[in-house]
Short mmCIF file of C-alpha atoms and ligand atoms in Angstrom, two decimals:
data_model
loop_
_atom_site.label_atom_id
_atom_site.label_comp_id
_atom_site.label_asym_id
_atom_site.label_seq_id
_atom_site.Cartn_x
_atom_site.Cartn_y
_atom_site.Cartn_z
CA UNK A 1022 11.15 7.08 -5.28
CA UNK A 1023 12.47 9.96 -3.17
CA UNK A 1024 16.26 10.11 -2.81
CA UNK A 1025 15.72 10.10 0.94
CA UNK A 1026 13.83 6.80 0.87
CA UNK A 1027 16.24 5.23 -1.62
CA UNK A 1028 19.18 6.16 0.63
CA UNK A 1029 17.34 4.67 3.60
CA UNK A 1030 16.33 1.38 1.95
CA UNK A 1031 18.98 0.43 -0.63
CA UNK A 1032 22.17 -1.34 0.43
CA UNK A 1033 24.63 1.54 0.97
CA UNK A 1034 27.57 -0.32 -0.61
CA UNK A 1035 25.53 -0.75 -3.79
CA UNK A 1036 24.56 2.91 -3.91
CA UNK A 1037 28.26 3.75 -3.63
CA UNK A 1038 29.40 1.10 -6.15
CA UNK A 1039 30.24 2.02 -9.71
CA UNK A 1040 28.45 -0.61 -11.85
CA UNK A 1041 30.28 -2.70 -14.49
CA UNK A 1042 30.37 -1.02 -17.88
CA UNK A 1043 30.06 -3.79 -20.46
CA UNK A 1044 31.46 -3.55 -23.99
CA UNK A 1045 27.96 -3.49 -25.44
CA UNK A 1046 27.04 -0.53 -23.23
CA UNK A 1047 30.03 1.46 -24.44
CA UNK A 1048 29.22 1.24 -28.14
CA UNK A 1049 26.27 -0.37 -29.87
CA UNK A 1050 27.60 -0.97 -33.38
CA UNK A 1051 30.54 -0.31 -35.69
CA UNK A 1052 32.04 -1.81 -38.86
CA UNK A 1053 34.75 -3.60 -36.90
CA UNK A 1054 33.90 -4.79 -33.40
CA UNK A 1055 37.00 -5.78 -31.45
CA UNK A 1056 36.11 -4.53 -27.97
CA UNK A 1057 34.50 -7.55 -26.31
CA UNK A 1058 36.83 -10.53 -26.89
CA UNK A 1059 34.11 -12.20 -28.93
CA UNK A 1060 34.67 -14.80 -31.65
CA UNK A 1061 34.63 -13.23 -35.13
CA UNK A 1062 33.34 -16.32 -37.00
CA UNK A 1063 29.73 -17.12 -37.82
CA UNK A 1064 28.12 -19.24 -35.07
CA UNK A 1065 28.39 -23.02 -35.35
CA UNK A 1066 24.74 -23.52 -34.41
CA UNK A 1067 21.91 -23.41 -36.91
CA UNK A 1068 20.19 -20.03 -36.59
CA UNK A 1069 19.48 -16.87 -38.53
CA UNK A 1070 22.89 -15.25 -39.27
CA UNK A 1071 21.30 -11.84 -38.59
CA UNK A 1072 21.01 -12.83 -34.96
CA UNK A 1073 24.81 -12.61 -34.66
CA UNK A 1074 24.91 -15.13 -31.90
CA UNK A 1075 28.71 -14.92 -31.74
CA UNK A 1076 28.22 -11.44 -30.25
CA UNK A 1077 27.12 -10.48 -26.75
CA UNK A 1078 23.51 -9.27 -26.62
CA UNK A 1079 22.22 -5.82 -25.70
CA UNK A 1080 22.02 -5.70 -21.87
CA UNK A 1081 18.53 -4.15 -22.07
CA UNK A 1082 17.03 -4.92 -25.47
CA UNK A 1083 15.61 -1.66 -26.81
CA UNK A 1084 12.91 -3.20 -28.99
CA UNK A 1085 11.59 -5.44 -26.21
CA UNK A 1086 11.78 -2.71 -23.60
CA UNK A 1087 9.89 -0.25 -25.80
CA UNK A 1088 7.16 -2.75 -26.62
CA UNK A 1089 6.75 -3.94 -23.03
CA UNK A 1090 6.47 -0.33 -21.85
CA UNK A 1091 3.73 0.17 -24.43
CA UNK A 1092 1.89 -3.00 -23.35
CA UNK A 1093 2.21 -2.20 -19.64
CA UNK A 1094 1.37 1.48 -20.26
CA UNK A 1095 4.31 3.07 -18.54
CA UNK A 1096 7.36 4.97 -19.74
CA UNK A 1097 10.50 3.02 -20.67
CA UNK A 1098 12.57 4.47 -17.84
CA UNK A 1099 10.14 2.76 -15.43
CA UNK A 1100 10.85 -0.72 -16.84
CA UNK A 1101 13.60 -3.29 -16.49
CA UNK A 1102 13.51 -6.39 -18.72
CA UNK A 1103 14.42 -9.47 -16.66
CA UNK A 1104 14.83 -13.25 -16.97
CA UNK A 1105 11.29 -13.87 -15.82
CA UNK A 1106 9.81 -12.34 -12.70
CA UNK A 1107 11.92 -14.78 -10.64
CA UNK A 1108 14.91 -12.63 -11.51
CA UNK A 1109 13.02 -9.47 -10.54
CA UNK A 1110 12.33 -10.95 -7.08
CA UNK A 1111 15.99 -11.91 -6.65
CA UNK A 1112 17.34 -8.54 -7.83
CA UNK A 1113 15.06 -6.60 -5.48
CA UNK A 1114 16.08 -8.67 -2.47
CA UNK A 1115 19.79 -8.41 -3.30
CA UNK A 1116 19.54 -4.65 -3.93
CA UNK A 1117 17.73 -3.82 -0.70
CA UNK A 1118 18.44 -6.50 1.93
CA UNK A 1119 21.76 -6.60 3.72
CA UNK A 1120 22.62 -10.21 4.56
CA UNK A 1121 22.07 -11.01 8.21
CA UNK A 1122 20.44 -7.64 8.92
CA UNK A 1123 17.33 -6.89 6.84
CA UNK A 1124 14.07 -8.74 6.34
CA UNK A 1125 11.30 -9.27 3.86
CA UNK A 1126 7.64 -9.72 4.74
CA UNK A 1127 5.37 -11.96 2.72
CA UNK A 1128 1.83 -13.23 3.14
CA UNK A 1129 1.40 -16.98 2.77
CA UNK A 1130 -0.31 -18.94 1.37
CA UNK A 1131 1.48 -17.52 -1.66
CA UNK A 1132 4.24 -18.03 -4.20
CA UNK A 1133 7.28 -19.66 -2.57
CA UNK A 1134 10.11 -17.78 -4.27
CA UNK A 1135 9.88 -14.60 -2.17
CA UNK A 1136 10.96 -16.54 0.92
CA UNK A 1137 13.49 -18.69 -0.95
CA UNK A 1138 15.24 -15.73 -2.60
CA UNK A 1139 15.35 -14.03 0.81
CA UNK A 1140 16.96 -17.07 2.46
CA UNK A 1141 19.53 -17.24 -0.34
CA UNK A 1142 20.45 -13.63 0.46
CA UNK A 1143 20.41 -14.42 4.21
CA UNK A 1144 17.60 -11.91 4.73
CA UNK A 1145 15.12 -12.76 7.48
CA UNK A 1146 11.69 -13.90 6.32
CA UNK A 1147 8.65 -12.66 8.22
CA UNK A 1148 5.36 -14.33 7.40
CA UNK A 1149 2.11 -12.48 8.03
CA UNK A 1150 -0.35 -15.14 6.87
CA UNK A 1151 -3.53 -14.41 4.96
CA UNK A 1152 -6.72 -15.70 6.52
CA UNK A 1153 -9.46 -17.25 4.40
CA UNK A 1154 -12.07 -16.20 6.96
CA UNK A 1155 -10.97 -12.58 6.40
CA UNK A 1156 -11.36 -12.91 2.66
CA UNK A 1157 -7.58 -13.28 2.28
CA UNK A 1158 -7.07 -9.57 3.09
CA UNK A 1159 -3.56 -8.76 4.38
CA UNK A 1160 -3.15 -7.72 7.99
CA UNK A 1161 -1.90 -4.18 7.34
CA UNK A 1162 -1.11 -3.37 10.98
CA UNK A 1163 0.95 -6.52 11.43
CA UNK A 1164 2.78 -5.88 8.13
CA UNK A 1165 3.58 -2.32 9.18
CA UNK A 1166 4.98 -3.53 12.51
CA UNK A 1167 7.51 -5.83 10.82
CA UNK A 1168 9.39 -2.78 9.48
CA UNK A 1169 10.70 -4.98 6.66
CA UNK A 1170 12.35 -3.16 3.80
CA UNK A 1171 10.42 -5.24 1.29
CA UNK A 1172 6.81 -6.41 1.43
CA UNK A 1173 5.68 -8.93 -1.19
CA UNK A 1174 2.07 -9.28 -2.34
CA UNK A 1175 0.77 -11.36 -5.20
CA UNK A 1176 -2.34 -10.31 -7.22
CA UNK A 1177 -4.01 -12.50 -8.29
CA UNK A 1178 -2.45 -14.63 -5.61
CA UNK A 1179 -0.88 -17.99 -6.37
CA UNK A 1180 -2.35 -20.41 -5.24
CA UNK A 1181 -5.55 -18.91 -3.76
CA UNK A 1182 -6.58 -17.12 -6.97
CA UNK A 1183 -7.96 -14.02 -5.18
CA UNK A 1184 -7.04 -10.47 -6.27
CA UNK A 1185 -6.50 -7.57 -3.88
CA UNK A 1186 -8.18 -4.35 -4.97
CA UNK A 1187 -6.14 -1.39 -6.22
CA UNK A 1188 -7.53 0.57 -3.27
CA UNK A 1189 -6.32 -2.00 -0.73
CA UNK A 1190 -2.79 -2.09 -2.19
CA UNK A 1191 -2.68 1.70 -2.52
CA UNK A 1192 -3.63 2.05 1.14
CA UNK A 1193 -0.81 -0.30 2.10
CA UNK A 1194 1.67 1.66 -0.06
CA UNK A 1195 0.58 4.88 1.65
CA UNK A 1196 0.90 3.33 5.14
CA UNK A 1197 4.42 2.06 4.34
CA UNK A 1198 5.55 5.06 2.32
CA UNK A 1199 8.38 5.90 4.75
CA UNK A 1200 9.57 2.39 5.53
CA UNK A 1201 9.15 -0.23 2.76
CA UNK A 1202 8.86 -1.05 -0.88
CA UNK A 1203 5.59 -2.80 -1.67
CA UNK A 1204 6.26 -5.34 -4.40
CA UNK A 1205 3.15 -6.51 -6.20
CA UNK A 1206 3.66 -9.65 -8.25
CA UNK A 1207 1.16 -9.55 -11.12
CA UNK A 1208 2.24 -12.74 -12.89
CA UNK A 1209 -1.43 -13.69 -13.44
CA UNK A 1210 -3.03 -10.24 -13.84
CA UNK A 1211 -4.00 -10.77 -17.49
CA UNK A 1212 -6.42 -13.49 -16.38
CA UNK A 1213 -8.18 -11.18 -13.92
CA UNK A 1214 -10.74 -8.47 -14.64
CA UNK A 1215 -8.71 -6.24 -12.27
CA UNK A 1216 -6.44 -3.52 -13.66
CA UNK A 1217 -2.69 -3.60 -13.11
CA UNK A 1218 -1.18 -1.57 -10.27
CA UNK A 1219 1.19 -0.10 -12.89
CA UNK A 1220 -1.08 2.92 -13.21
CA UNK A 1221 -0.34 3.76 -9.54
CA UNK A 1222 3.47 3.82 -9.85
CA UNK A 1223 3.71 7.60 -9.94
CA UNK A 1224 1.24 7.99 -7.07
CA UNK A 1225 3.26 5.57 -4.90
CA UNK A 1226 7.04 5.87 -5.29
CA UNK A 1227 7.49 2.86 -2.98
CA UNK A 1228 5.44 0.60 -5.29
CA UNK A 1229 7.10 -2.01 -7.53
CA UNK A 1230 5.14 -4.20 -9.95
CA UNK A 1231 6.37 -7.50 -11.40
CA UNK A 1232 5.08 -8.73 -14.75
CA UNK A 1233 5.91 -11.79 -16.83
CA UNK A 1234 5.50 -13.23 -20.30
CA UNK A 1235 5.44 -16.76 -18.84
CA UNK A 1236 1.71 -17.04 -18.19
CA UNK A 1237 -0.83 -15.25 -20.42
CA UNK A 1238 1.72 -14.76 -23.21
CA UNK A 1239 2.72 -18.43 -23.06
CA UNK A 1240 6.48 -17.78 -23.29
CA UNK A 1241 7.70 -19.42 -20.06
CA UNK A 1242 10.59 -21.15 -21.85
CA UNK A 1243 12.04 -17.87 -23.13
CA UNK A 1244 12.45 -16.51 -19.58
CA UNK A 1245 11.31 -12.93 -19.93
CA UNK A 1246 9.56 -10.62 -17.49
CA UNK A 1247 9.75 -7.07 -16.24
CA UNK A 1248 10.14 -4.99 -13.11
CA UNK A 1249 8.07 -1.79 -13.20
CA UNK A 1250 9.20 0.85 -10.73
CA UNK A 1251 10.45 4.41 -10.39
CA UNK A 1252 13.54 5.11 -12.56
CA UNK A 1253 15.99 5.25 -9.63
CA UNK A 1254 14.95 1.75 -8.51
CA UNK A 1255 15.32 0.52 -12.11
CA UNK A 1256 18.83 2.03 -12.30
CA UNK A 1257 19.85 0.38 -9.04
CA UNK A 1258 18.65 -3.05 -10.23
CA UNK A 1259 20.41 -2.59 -13.56
CA UNK A 1260 23.62 -1.94 -11.68
CA UNK A 1261 23.54 -5.32 -9.88
CA UNK A 1262 22.18 -7.39 -12.77
CA UNK A 1263 24.41 -9.77 -14.76
CA UNK A 1264 26.10 -7.89 -17.65
CA UNK A 1265 24.23 -9.67 -20.48
CA UNK A 1266 21.24 -11.34 -18.85
CA UNK A 1267 18.96 -11.90 -21.84
CA UNK A 1268 20.15 -14.25 -24.59
CA UNK A 1269 19.89 -13.01 -28.18
CA UNK A 1270 17.50 -15.88 -29.03
CA UNK A 1271 15.16 -14.73 -26.24
CA UNK A 1272 15.37 -11.10 -27.32
CA UNK A 1273 14.62 -11.92 -30.95
CA UNK A 1274 11.76 -14.33 -30.23
CA UNK A 1275 10.16 -12.04 -27.64
CA UNK A 1276 10.36 -9.03 -29.98
CA UNK A 1277 8.74 -11.17 -32.67
CA UNK A 1278 6.04 -12.47 -30.31
CA UNK A 1279 4.82 -9.13 -28.98
CA UNK A 1280 3.09 -7.79 -32.09
CA UNK A 1281 -0.54 -6.61 -32.20
CA UNK A 1282 -1.75 -9.70 -34.04
CA UNK A 1283 -0.33 -11.95 -31.35
CA UNK A 1284 -1.72 -9.67 -28.64
CA UNK A 1285 -5.23 -10.36 -29.94
CA UNK A 1286 -4.45 -14.09 -30.21
CA UNK A 1287 -3.28 -14.01 -26.58
CA UNK A 1288 -6.50 -12.26 -25.54
CA UNK A 1289 -8.54 -14.84 -27.39
CA UNK A 1290 -6.65 -17.65 -25.63
CA UNK A 1291 -7.18 -15.98 -22.26
CA UNK A 1292 -10.95 -15.95 -22.96
CA UNK A 1293 -10.87 -19.66 -23.88
CA UNK A 1294 -8.86 -20.50 -20.81
CA UNK A 1295 -11.28 -18.62 -18.56
CA UNK A 1296 -14.19 -20.44 -20.17
CA UNK A 1297 -12.40 -23.74 -19.51
CA UNK A 1298 -11.77 -22.73 -15.92
CA UNK A 1299 -15.50 -22.10 -15.45
CA UNK A 1300 -16.40 -25.37 -17.17
CA UNK A 1301 -14.07 -27.26 -14.82
CA UNK A 1302 -15.27 -25.39 -11.73
CA UNK A 1303 -18.93 -26.13 -12.60
CA UNK A 1304 -18.32 -29.81 -13.29
CA UNK A 1305 -16.14 -30.25 -10.19
CA UNK A 1306 -18.94 -28.80 -8.06
CA UNK A 1307 -20.76 -32.16 -8.43
CA UNK A 1308 -17.68 -34.24 -7.84
CA UNK A 1309 -17.63 -36.24 -4.59
CA UNK A 1310 -13.82 -36.08 -4.32
CA UNK A 1311 -13.87 -32.27 -4.13
CA UNK A 1312 -14.86 -30.59 -0.89
CA UNK A 1313 -14.32 -26.98 -1.86
CA UNK A 1314 -13.47 -24.97 -4.96
CA UNK A 1315 -11.97 -21.56 -4.33
CA UNK A 1316 -13.03 -18.74 -6.65
CA UNK A 1317 -10.11 -17.95 -8.98
CA UNK A 1318 -9.05 -14.98 -11.10
CA UNK A 1319 -6.04 -16.82 -12.55
CA UNK A 1320 -5.26 -19.76 -14.85
CA UNK A 1321 -5.62 -22.31 -12.07
CA UNK A 1322 -8.12 -23.59 -9.52
CA UNK A 1323 -7.47 -24.34 -5.88
CA UNK A 1324 -9.44 -27.34 -4.61
CA UNK A 1325 -9.84 -28.82 -1.17
CA UNK A 1326 -10.03 -32.59 -1.05
CA UNK A 1327 -10.21 -35.26 1.67
CA UNK A 1328 -6.61 -36.44 1.33
CA UNK A 1329 -4.37 -34.42 -0.99
CA UNK A 1330 -1.33 -36.75 -0.79
CA UNK A 1331 -3.29 -39.79 -1.94
CA UNK A 1332 -5.16 -37.91 -4.65
CA UNK A 1333 -2.02 -36.27 -6.09
CA UNK A 1334 -0.27 -39.67 -6.13
CA UNK A 1335 -3.25 -41.32 -7.86
CA UNK A 1336 -3.33 -38.53 -10.45
CA UNK A 1337 0.39 -39.03 -11.13
CA UNK A 1338 -0.31 -42.75 -11.61
CA UNK A 1339 -2.91 -41.77 -14.19
CA UNK A 1340 -0.32 -39.56 -15.92
CA UNK A 1341 -1.65 -36.23 -14.62
CA UNK A 1342 0.54 -33.84 -12.63
CA UNK A 1343 -1.21 -31.53 -10.20
CA UNK A 1344 0.27 -29.62 -7.27
CA UNK A 1345 -0.22 -30.37 -3.61
CA UNK A 1346 -0.49 -27.13 -1.60
CA UNK A 1347 -0.92 -28.75 1.83
CA UNK A 1348 2.41 -27.40 3.11
CA UNK A 1349 1.10 -23.85 2.90
CA UNK A 1350 -0.55 -22.30 5.98
CA UNK A 1351 -4.33 -22.64 5.88
CA UNK A 1352 -4.29 -24.97 2.85
CA UNK A 1353 -4.42 -28.44 4.43
CA UNK A 1354 -5.46 -30.96 1.78
CA UNK A 1355 -5.61 -28.38 -0.98
CA UNK A 1356 -4.41 -28.99 -4.51
CA UNK A 1357 -3.83 -26.55 -7.33
CA UNK A 1358 -4.67 -27.50 -10.88
CA UNK A 1359 -3.51 -25.45 -13.84
CA UNK A 1360 -6.06 -25.03 -16.63
CA UNK A 1361 -4.90 -26.96 -19.69
CA UNK A 1362 -6.31 -27.49 -23.16
CA UNK A 1363 -9.98 -28.54 -23.32
CA UNK A 1364 -8.86 -32.13 -24.02
CA UNK A 1365 -6.47 -32.18 -21.05
CA UNK A 1366 -9.14 -30.69 -18.79
CA UNK A 1367 -11.60 -33.36 -19.85
CA UNK A 1368 -9.11 -36.11 -18.99
CA UNK A 1369 -8.52 -34.47 -15.60
CA UNK A 1370 -12.26 -34.15 -15.04
CA UNK A 1371 -12.87 -37.80 -15.90
CA UNK A 1372 -10.13 -38.80 -13.49
CA UNK A 1373 -11.56 -36.69 -10.65
CA UNK A 1374 -15.13 -37.80 -11.32
CA UNK A 1375 -14.17 -41.45 -11.15
CA UNK A 1376 -11.80 -41.00 -8.20
CA UNK A 1377 -12.99 -42.42 -4.90
CA UNK A 1378 -11.02 -41.58 -1.80
CA UNK A 1379 -10.25 -44.71 0.19
CA UNK A 1380 -12.26 -44.73 3.43
N1 PMP B 1488 5.29 -15.06 -9.59
C1 PMP B 1488 4.34 -15.96 -9.42
C2 PMP B 1488 3.19 -15.62 -8.55
C3 PMP B 1488 4.43 -17.21 -10.03
O1 PMP B 1488 3.46 -18.10 -9.82
C4 PMP B 1488 5.54 -17.50 -10.85
C5 PMP B 1488 5.74 -18.84 -11.52
N2 PMP B 1488 5.02 -19.88 -11.13
C6 PMP B 1488 6.51 -16.53 -10.98
C7 PMP B 1488 6.36 -15.30 -10.37
C8 PMP B 1488 7.74 -16.75 -11.78
O2 PMP B 1488 7.48 -16.49 -13.11
P1 PMP B 1488 8.58 -16.27 -14.21
O3 PMP B 1488 8.43 -17.38 -15.16
O4 PMP B 1488 8.24 -14.95 -14.79
O5 PMP B 1488 9.92 -16.25 -13.53
#
């Protein structure tokens, strides 16, 4: 990102602030480590002693960062390892939005955390809704007029399942190149045939991409994701991040998980999940309870039903949790179902096929 734009968008007090220098940043290893007020004894919990859980972890784990940069095909200085993409969203809003002054723009129906993180920071939230009749394409003119410092897009979008093209997002980045960061949340991109926007980072210095290991990689419980952006944005986020955000257990398990063998297992599971999604979509097409099935490029389906409240409650009674999306603009009586194992999907299907909405 150009220095000029960074100076214009980032919170000035954060640009001026000297970040905290943690003990682990000062020196990585030595025979005797007495610089962090840690406990010298072996941990009382049952884990591999090599993990050295009595010590503070690396602030940015080298092994994980290197491997994620390889997987996401960008250089390491363009990547920040975070506690899931939720943390990336929060860091970006805190780094760029002055409380009570700045705003974010987002395009509902979409993921709820952009607006929630903004409210927590007391940033204004401007909604420029997507319109199903316009193929869910964002209203670029309206977005540009908001003059928000941050614009959030989600591709594929949760919960609609549609994916904006690289060309459409690139055009938006170009239009907003002097006024906003365009943050593209790609939590579900591995399920889509579309390519990541990561390849466009150098072309668009105001582009930020969010990735996560919670979905396709199946590591939601470890809390690990990444912000991909120009190095000066990464440095600013690092400055405001907690000193030791990623627990050693997470670092070790993620580093272990991201090998080539597991990458092909993950790809195989993605294929199975997509096949299951198509099986469900086909079968639900004949189901009287379902009025519409939205095309999806993610690991979920969005369905329109006659009465979402009643159906979601009946599913819960039958031991199946699905998500009501009716509170989102344009999604009256819509529910989102995540694709489960083939067995779970069959149970869900049987439930929906036998479900009769009360007249
Ligand atoms: N972005 C989107 C679009 C999501 O749907 C979710 C989780 N449901 C997240 C981000 C948060 O993911 P993470 O586990 O990486 O924090």
